[in-house]
Tab-separated table of N, CA and C in Angstrom:
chain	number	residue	atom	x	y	z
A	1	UNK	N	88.132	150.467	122.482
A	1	UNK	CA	89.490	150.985	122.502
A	1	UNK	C	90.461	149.815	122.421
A	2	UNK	N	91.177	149.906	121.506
A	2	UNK	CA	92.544	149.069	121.102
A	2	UNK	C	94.112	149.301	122.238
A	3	UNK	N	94.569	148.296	122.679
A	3	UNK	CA	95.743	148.505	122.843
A	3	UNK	C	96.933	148.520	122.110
A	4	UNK	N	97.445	149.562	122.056
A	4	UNK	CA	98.818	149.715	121.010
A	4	UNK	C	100.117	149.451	121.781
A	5	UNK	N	101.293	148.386	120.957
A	5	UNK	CA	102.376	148.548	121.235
A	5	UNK	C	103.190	149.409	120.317
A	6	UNK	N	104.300	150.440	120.808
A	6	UNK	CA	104.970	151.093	119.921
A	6	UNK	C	106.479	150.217	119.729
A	7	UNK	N	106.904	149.961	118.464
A	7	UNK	CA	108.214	149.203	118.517
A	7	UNK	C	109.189	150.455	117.522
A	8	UNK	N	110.125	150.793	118.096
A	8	UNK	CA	111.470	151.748	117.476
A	8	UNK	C	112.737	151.086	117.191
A	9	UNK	N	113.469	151.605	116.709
A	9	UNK	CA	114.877	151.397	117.308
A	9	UNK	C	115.250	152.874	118.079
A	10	UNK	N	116.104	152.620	118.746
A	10	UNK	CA	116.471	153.312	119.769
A	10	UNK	C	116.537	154.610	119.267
A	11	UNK	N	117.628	154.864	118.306
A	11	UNK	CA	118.136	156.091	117.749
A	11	UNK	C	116.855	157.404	118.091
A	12	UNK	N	115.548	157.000	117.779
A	12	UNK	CA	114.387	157.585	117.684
A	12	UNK	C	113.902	158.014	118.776
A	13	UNK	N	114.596	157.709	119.949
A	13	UNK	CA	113.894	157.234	121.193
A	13	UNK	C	113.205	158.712	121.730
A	14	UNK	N	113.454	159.803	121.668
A	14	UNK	CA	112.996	161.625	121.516
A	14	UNK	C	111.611	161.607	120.746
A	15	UNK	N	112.141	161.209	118.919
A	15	UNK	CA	111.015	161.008	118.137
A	15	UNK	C	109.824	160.357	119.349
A	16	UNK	N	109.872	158.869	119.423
A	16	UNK	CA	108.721	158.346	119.632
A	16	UNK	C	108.185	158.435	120.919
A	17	UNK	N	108.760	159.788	121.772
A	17	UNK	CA	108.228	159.900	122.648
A	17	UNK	C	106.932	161.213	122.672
A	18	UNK	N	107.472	162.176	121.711
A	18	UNK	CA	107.341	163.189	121.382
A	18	UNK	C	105.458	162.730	120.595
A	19	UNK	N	105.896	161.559	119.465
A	19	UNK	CA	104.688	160.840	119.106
A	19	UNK	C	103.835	160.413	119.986
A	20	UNK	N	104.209	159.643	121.149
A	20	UNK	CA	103.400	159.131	122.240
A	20	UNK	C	102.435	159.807	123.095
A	21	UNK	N	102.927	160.947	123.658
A	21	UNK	CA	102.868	162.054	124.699
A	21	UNK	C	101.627	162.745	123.630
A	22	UNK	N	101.738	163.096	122.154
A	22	UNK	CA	100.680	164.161	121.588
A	22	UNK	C	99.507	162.701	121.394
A	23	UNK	N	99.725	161.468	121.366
A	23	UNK	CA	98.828	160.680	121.682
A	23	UNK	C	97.630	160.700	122.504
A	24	UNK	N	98.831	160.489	123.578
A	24	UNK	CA	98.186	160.339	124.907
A	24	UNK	C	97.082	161.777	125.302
A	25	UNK	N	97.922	162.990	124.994
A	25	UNK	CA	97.080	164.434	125.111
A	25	UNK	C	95.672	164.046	123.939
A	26	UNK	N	96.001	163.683	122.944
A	26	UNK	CA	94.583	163.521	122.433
A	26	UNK	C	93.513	162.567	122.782
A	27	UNK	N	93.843	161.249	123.422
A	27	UNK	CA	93.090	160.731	124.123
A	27	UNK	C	92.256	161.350	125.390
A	28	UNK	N	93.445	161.985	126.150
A	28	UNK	CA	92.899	162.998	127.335
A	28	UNK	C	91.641	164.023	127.083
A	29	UNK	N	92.585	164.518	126.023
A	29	UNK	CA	91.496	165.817	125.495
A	29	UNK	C	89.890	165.386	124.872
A	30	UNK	N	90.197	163.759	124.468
A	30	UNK	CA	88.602	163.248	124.271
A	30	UNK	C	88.041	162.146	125.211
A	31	UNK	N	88.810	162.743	126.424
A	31	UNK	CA	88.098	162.021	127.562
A	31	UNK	C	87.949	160.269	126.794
A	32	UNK	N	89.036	159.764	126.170
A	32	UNK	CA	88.955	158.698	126.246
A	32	UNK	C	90.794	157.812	126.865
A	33	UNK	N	90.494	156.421	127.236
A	33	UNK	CA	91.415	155.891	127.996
A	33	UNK	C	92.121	155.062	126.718
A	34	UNK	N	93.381	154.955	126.473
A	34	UNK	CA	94.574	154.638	125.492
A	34	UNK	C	95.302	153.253	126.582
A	35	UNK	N	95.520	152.141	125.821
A	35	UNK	CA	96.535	151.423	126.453
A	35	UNK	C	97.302	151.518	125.507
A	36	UNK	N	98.503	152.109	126.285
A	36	UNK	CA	99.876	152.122	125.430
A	36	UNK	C	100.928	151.686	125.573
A	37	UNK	N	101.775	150.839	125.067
A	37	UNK	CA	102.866	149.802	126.017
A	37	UNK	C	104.096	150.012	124.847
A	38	UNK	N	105.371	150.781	125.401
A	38	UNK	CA	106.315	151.540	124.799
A	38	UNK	C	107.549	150.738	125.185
A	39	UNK	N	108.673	150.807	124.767
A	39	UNK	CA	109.892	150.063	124.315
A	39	UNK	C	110.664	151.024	125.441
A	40	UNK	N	110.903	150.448	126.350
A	40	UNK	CA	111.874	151.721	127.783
A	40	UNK	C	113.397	151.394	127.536
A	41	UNK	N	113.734	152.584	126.561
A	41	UNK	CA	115.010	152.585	125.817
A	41	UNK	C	115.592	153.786	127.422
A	42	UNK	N	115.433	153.938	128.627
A	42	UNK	CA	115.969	155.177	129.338
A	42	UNK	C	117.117	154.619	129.554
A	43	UNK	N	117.197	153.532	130.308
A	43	UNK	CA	118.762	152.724	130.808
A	43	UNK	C	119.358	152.270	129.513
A	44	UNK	N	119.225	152.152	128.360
A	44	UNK	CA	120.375	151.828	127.227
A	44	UNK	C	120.778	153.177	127.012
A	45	UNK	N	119.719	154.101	126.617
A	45	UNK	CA	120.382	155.468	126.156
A	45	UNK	C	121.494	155.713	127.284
A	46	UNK	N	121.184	155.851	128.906
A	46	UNK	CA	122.312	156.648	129.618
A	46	UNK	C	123.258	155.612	130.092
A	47	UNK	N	123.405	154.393	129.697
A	47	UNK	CA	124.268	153.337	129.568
A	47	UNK	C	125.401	153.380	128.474
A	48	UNK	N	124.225	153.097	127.333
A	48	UNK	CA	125.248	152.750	126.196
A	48	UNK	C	125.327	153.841	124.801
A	49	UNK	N	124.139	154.852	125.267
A	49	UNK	CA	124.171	156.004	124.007
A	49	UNK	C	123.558	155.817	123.376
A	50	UNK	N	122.390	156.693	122.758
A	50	UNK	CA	121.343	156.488	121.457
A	50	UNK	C	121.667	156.475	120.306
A	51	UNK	N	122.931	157.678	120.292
A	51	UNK	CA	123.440	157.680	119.223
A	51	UNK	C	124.400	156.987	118.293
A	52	UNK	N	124.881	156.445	119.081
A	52	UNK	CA	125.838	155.061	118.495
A	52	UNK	C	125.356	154.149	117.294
A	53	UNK	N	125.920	153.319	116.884
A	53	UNK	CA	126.006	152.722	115.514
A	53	UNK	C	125.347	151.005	116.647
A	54	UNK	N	124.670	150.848	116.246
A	54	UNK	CA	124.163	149.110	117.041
A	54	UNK	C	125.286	148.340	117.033
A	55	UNK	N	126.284	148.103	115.989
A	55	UNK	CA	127.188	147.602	115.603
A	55	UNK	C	128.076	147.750	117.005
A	56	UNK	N	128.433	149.244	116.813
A	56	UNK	CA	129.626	150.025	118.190
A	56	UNK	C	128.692	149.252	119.729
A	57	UNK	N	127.546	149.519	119.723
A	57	UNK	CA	126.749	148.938	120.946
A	57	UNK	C	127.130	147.122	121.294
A	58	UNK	N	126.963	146.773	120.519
A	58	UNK	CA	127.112	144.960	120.636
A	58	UNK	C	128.993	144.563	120.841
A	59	UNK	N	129.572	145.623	120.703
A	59	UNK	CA	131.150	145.287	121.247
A	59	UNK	C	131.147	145.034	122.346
A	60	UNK	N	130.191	145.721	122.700
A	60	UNK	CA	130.163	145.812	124.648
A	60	UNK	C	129.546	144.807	125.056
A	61	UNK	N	129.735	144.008	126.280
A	61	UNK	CA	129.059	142.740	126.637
A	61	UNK	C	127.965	142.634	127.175
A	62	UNK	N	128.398	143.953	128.047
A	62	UNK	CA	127.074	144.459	129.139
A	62	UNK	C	126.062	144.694	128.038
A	63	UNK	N	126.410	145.611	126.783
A	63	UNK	CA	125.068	145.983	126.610
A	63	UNK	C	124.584	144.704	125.618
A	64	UNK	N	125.161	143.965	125.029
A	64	UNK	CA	124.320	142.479	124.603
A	64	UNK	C	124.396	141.451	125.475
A	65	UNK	N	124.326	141.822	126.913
A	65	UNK	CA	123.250	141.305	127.748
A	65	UNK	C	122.349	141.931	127.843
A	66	UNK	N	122.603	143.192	128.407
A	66	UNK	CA	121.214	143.917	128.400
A	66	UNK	C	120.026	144.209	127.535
A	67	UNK	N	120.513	144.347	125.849
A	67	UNK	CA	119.518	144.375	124.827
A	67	UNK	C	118.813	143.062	124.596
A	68	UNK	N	119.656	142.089	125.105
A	68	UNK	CA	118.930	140.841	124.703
A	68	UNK	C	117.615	140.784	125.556
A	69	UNK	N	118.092	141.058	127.217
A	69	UNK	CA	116.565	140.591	127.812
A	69	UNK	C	115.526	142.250	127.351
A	70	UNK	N	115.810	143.324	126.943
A	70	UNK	CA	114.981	144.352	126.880
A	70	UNK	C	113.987	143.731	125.972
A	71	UNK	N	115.015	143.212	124.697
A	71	UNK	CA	114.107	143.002	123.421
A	71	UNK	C	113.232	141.296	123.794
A	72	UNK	N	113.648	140.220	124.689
A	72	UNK	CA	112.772	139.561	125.178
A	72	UNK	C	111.137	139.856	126.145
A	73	UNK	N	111.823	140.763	126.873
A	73	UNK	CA	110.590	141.670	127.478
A	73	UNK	C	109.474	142.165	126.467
A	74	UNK	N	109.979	143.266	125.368
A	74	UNK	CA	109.147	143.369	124.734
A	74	UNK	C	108.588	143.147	124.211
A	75	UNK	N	109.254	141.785	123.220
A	75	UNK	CA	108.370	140.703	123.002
A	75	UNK	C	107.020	140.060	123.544
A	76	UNK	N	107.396	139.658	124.700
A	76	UNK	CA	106.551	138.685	125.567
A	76	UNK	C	105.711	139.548	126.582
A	77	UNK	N	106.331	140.816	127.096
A	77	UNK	CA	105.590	140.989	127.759
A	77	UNK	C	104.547	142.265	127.312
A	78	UNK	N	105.055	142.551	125.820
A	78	UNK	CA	104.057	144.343	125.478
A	78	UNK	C	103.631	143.507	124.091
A	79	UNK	N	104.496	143.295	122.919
A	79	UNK	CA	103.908	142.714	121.933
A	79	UNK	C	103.171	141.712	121.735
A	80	UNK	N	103.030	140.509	122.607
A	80	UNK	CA	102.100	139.227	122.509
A	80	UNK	C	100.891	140.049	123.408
A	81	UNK	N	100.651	141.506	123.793
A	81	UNK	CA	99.344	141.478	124.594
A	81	UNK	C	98.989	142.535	123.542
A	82	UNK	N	99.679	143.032	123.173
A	82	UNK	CA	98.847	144.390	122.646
A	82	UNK	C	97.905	144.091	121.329
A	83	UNK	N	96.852	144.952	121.314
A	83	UNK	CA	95.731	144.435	120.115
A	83	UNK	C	96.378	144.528	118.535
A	84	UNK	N	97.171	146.465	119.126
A	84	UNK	CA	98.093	146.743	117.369
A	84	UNK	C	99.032	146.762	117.854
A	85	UNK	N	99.992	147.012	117.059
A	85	UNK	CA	101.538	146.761	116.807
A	85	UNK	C	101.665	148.440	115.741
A	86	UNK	N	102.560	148.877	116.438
A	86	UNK	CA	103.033	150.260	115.514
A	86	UNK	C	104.087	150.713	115.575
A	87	UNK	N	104.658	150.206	114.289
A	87	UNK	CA	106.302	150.418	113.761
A	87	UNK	C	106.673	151.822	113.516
A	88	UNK	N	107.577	152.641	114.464
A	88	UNK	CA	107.775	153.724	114.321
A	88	UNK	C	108.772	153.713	113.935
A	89	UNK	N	109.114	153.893	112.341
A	89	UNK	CA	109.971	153.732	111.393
A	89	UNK	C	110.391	155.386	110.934
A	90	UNK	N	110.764	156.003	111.487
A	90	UNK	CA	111.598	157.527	110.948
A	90	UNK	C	112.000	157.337	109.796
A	91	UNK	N	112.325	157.685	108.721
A	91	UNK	CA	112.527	158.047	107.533
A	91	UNK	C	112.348	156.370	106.989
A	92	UNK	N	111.157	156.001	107.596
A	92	UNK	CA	111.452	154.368	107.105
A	92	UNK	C	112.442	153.567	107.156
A	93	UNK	N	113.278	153.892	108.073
A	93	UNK	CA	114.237	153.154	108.802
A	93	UNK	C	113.704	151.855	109.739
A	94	UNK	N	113.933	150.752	109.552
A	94	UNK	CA	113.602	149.726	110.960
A	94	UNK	C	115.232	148.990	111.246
A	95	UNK	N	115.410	149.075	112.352
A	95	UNK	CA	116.614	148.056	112.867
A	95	UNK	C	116.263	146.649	112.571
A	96	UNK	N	117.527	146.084	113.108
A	96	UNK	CA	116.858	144.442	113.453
A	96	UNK	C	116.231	143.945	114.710
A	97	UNK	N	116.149	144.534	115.597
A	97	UNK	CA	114.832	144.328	116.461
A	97	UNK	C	113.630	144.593	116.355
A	98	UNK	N	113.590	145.529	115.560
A	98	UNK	CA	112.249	146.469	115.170
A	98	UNK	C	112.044	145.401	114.290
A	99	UNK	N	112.584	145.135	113.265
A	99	UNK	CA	111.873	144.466	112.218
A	99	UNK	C	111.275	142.692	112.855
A	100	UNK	N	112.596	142.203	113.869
A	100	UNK	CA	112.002	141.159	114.527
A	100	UNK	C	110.542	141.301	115.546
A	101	UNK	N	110.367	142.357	115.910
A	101	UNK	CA	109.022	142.878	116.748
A	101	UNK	C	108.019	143.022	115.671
A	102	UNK	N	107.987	143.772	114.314
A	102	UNK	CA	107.616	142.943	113.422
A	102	UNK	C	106.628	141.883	113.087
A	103	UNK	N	107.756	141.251	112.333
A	103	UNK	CA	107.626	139.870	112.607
A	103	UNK	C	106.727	139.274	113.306
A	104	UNK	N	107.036	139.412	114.734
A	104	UNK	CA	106.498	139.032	115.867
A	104	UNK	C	105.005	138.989	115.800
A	105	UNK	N	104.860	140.053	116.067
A	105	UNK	CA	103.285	140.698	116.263
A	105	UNK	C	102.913	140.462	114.660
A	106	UNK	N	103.356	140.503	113.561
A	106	UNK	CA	102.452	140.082	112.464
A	106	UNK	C	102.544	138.134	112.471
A	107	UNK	N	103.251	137.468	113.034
A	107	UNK	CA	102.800	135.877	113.677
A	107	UNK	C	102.071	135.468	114.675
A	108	UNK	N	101.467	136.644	115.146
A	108	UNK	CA	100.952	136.689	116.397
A	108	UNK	C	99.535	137.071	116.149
A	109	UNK	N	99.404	137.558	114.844
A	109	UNK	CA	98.172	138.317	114.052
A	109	UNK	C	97.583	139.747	114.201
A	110	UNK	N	98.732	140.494	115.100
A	110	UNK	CA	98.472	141.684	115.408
A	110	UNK	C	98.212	142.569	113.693
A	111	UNK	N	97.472	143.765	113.968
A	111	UNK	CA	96.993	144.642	112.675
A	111	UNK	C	98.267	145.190	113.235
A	112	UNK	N	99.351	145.880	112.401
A	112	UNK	CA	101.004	146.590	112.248
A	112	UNK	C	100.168	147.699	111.648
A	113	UNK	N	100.799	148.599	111.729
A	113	UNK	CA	101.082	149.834	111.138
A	113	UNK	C	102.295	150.576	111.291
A	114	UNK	N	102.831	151.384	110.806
A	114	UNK	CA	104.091	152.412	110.622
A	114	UNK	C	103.852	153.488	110.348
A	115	UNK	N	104.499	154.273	111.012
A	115	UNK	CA	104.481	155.790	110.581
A	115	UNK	C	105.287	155.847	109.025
A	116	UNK	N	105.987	155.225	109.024
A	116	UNK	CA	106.524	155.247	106.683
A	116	UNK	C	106.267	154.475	106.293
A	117	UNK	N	105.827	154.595	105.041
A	117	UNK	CA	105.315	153.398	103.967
A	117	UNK	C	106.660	152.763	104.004
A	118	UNK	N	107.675	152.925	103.799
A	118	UNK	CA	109.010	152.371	102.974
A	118	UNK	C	109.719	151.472	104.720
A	119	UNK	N	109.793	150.351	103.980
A	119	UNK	CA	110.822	149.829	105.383
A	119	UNK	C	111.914	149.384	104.445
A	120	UNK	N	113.043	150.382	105.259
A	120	UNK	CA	114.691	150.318	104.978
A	120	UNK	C	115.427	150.319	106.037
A	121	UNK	N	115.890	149.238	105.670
A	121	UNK	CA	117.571	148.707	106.480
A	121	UNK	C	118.478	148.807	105.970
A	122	UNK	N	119.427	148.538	106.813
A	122	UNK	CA	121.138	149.097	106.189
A	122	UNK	C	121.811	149.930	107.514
A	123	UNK	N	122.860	150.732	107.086
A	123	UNK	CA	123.201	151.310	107.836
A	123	UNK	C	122.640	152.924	107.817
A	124	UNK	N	121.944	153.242	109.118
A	124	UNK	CA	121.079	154.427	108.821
A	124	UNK	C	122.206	155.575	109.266
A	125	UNK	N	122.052	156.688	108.626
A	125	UNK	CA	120.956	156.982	107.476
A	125	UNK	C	121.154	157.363	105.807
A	126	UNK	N	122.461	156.429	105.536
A	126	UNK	CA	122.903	156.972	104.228
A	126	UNK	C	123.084	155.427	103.372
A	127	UNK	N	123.097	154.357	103.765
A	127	UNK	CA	123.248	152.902	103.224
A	127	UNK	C	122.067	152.046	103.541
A	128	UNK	N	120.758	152.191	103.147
A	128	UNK	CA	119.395	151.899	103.373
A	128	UNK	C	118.959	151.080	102.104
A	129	UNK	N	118.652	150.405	102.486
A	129	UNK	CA	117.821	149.341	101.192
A	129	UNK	C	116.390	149.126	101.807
A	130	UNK	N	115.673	149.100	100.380
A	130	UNK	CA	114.003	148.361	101.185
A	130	UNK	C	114.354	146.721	101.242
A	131	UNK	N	113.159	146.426	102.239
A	131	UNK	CA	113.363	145.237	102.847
A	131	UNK	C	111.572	144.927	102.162
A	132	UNK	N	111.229	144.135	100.996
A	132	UNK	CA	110.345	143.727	100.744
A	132	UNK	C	109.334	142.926	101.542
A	133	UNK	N	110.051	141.942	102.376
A	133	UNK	CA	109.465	140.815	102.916
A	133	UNK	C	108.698	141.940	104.266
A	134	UNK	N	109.430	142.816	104.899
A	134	UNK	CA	108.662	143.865	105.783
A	134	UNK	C	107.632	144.261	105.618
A	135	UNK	N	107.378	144.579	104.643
A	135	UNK	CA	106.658	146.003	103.731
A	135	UNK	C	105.144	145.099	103.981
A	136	UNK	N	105.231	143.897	103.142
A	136	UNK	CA	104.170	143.183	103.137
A	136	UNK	C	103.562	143.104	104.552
A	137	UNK	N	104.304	143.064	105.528
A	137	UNK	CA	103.233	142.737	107.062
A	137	UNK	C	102.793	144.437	107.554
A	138	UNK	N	103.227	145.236	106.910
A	138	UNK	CA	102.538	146.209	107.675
A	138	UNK	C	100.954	146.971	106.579
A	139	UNK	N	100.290	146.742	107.415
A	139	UNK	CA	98.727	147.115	107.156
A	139	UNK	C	98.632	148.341	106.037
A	140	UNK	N	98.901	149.591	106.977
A	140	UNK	CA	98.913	151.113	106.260
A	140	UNK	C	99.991	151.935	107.642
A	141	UNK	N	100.111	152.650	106.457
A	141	UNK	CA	101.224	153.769	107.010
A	141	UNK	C	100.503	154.880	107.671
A	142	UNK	N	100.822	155.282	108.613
A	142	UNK	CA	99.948	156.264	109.500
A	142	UNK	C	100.644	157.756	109.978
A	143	UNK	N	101.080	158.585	109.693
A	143	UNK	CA	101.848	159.459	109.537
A	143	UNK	C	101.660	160.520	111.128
A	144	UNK	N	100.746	160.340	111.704
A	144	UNK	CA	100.656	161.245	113.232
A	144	UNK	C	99.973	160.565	113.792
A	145	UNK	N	100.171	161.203	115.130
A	145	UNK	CA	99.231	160.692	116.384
A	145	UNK	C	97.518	160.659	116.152
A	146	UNK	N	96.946	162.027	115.374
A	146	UNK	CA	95.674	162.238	115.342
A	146	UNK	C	94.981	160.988	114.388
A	147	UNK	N	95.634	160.553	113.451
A	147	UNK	CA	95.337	159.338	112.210
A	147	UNK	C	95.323	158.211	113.381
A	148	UNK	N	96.303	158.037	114.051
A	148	UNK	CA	96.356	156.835	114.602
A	148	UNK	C	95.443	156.632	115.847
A	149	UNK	N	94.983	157.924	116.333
A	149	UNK	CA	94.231	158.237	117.167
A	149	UNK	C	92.638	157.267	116.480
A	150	UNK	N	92.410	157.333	115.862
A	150	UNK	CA	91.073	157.332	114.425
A	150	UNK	C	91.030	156.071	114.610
A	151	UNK	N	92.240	155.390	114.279
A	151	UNK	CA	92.128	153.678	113.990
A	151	UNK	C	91.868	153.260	115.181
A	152	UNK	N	92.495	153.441	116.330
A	152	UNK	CA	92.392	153.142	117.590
A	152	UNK	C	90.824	153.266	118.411
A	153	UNK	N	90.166	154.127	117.718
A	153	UNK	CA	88.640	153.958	118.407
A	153	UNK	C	87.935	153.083	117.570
């Protein structure tokens, strides 16, 4: 059994829980044990709002203090341990943390995967460009919990 880190941007934060949870039930349901180490977006959402523009978020001081050490944490303390790395990219959307977590874990030699083939940045969800240099570090695109379930044993 593999340990997975999940990396989002926030906006998703419902999505990739919703992903996690039918995970975790399928591990349960095959009596096998999952390490799963998730991005704890609870105090930004009822702080600073999920729904907001990152842009509108970083006006605020508090919250680029606060995103800075979240996204150091996750770094160091979920992405440098975990075996995979899994970019939960919604309509193939990645932020710029997501894509720096990334990064990260593909310098780190982690196997990446994403739930979308396509990694696009920009402003989501109507000013999106692919980001080539992304595309290349992620392995294969994995579209549900039960697929990802598969790789993981």
């Amino acid at each position: 059994m593999k340990s997975v880190v999940f990396c989002s941007s926030q906006r998703f934060a419902s999505e990739l829980r919703e992903f996690i949870n039918s995970l975790k039930k399928l591990a349960q349901d095959k009596n096998q044990h999952l390490v799963i180490l998730e991005p704890n977006f609870d105090e930004l959402e009822s702080q600073f709002g999920r729904h907001a523009h990152e842009k509108d978020r970083l006006a605020n001081p508090d919250y680029r203090t606060v995103v800075a050490g979240k996204v150091y944490d996750h770094l160091f303390r979920k992405v440098r341990v975990a075996d995979v790395c899994f970019i939960f990219n919604k309509d193939g959307y990645l932020g710029v943390n997501t894509t720096g977590e990334l990064f990260a874990a593909a310098m780190a030699g982690k196997l990446c995967y994403s739930l979308d083939a396509r990694t696009l940045m920009g402003h989501y969800p109507n000013d999106l460009y692919e980001e080539p240099c992304a595309r290349k570090l992620i392995h294969e695109a994995i579209p549900n919990p039960e697929e990802l379930f598969k790789r993981l044993m």
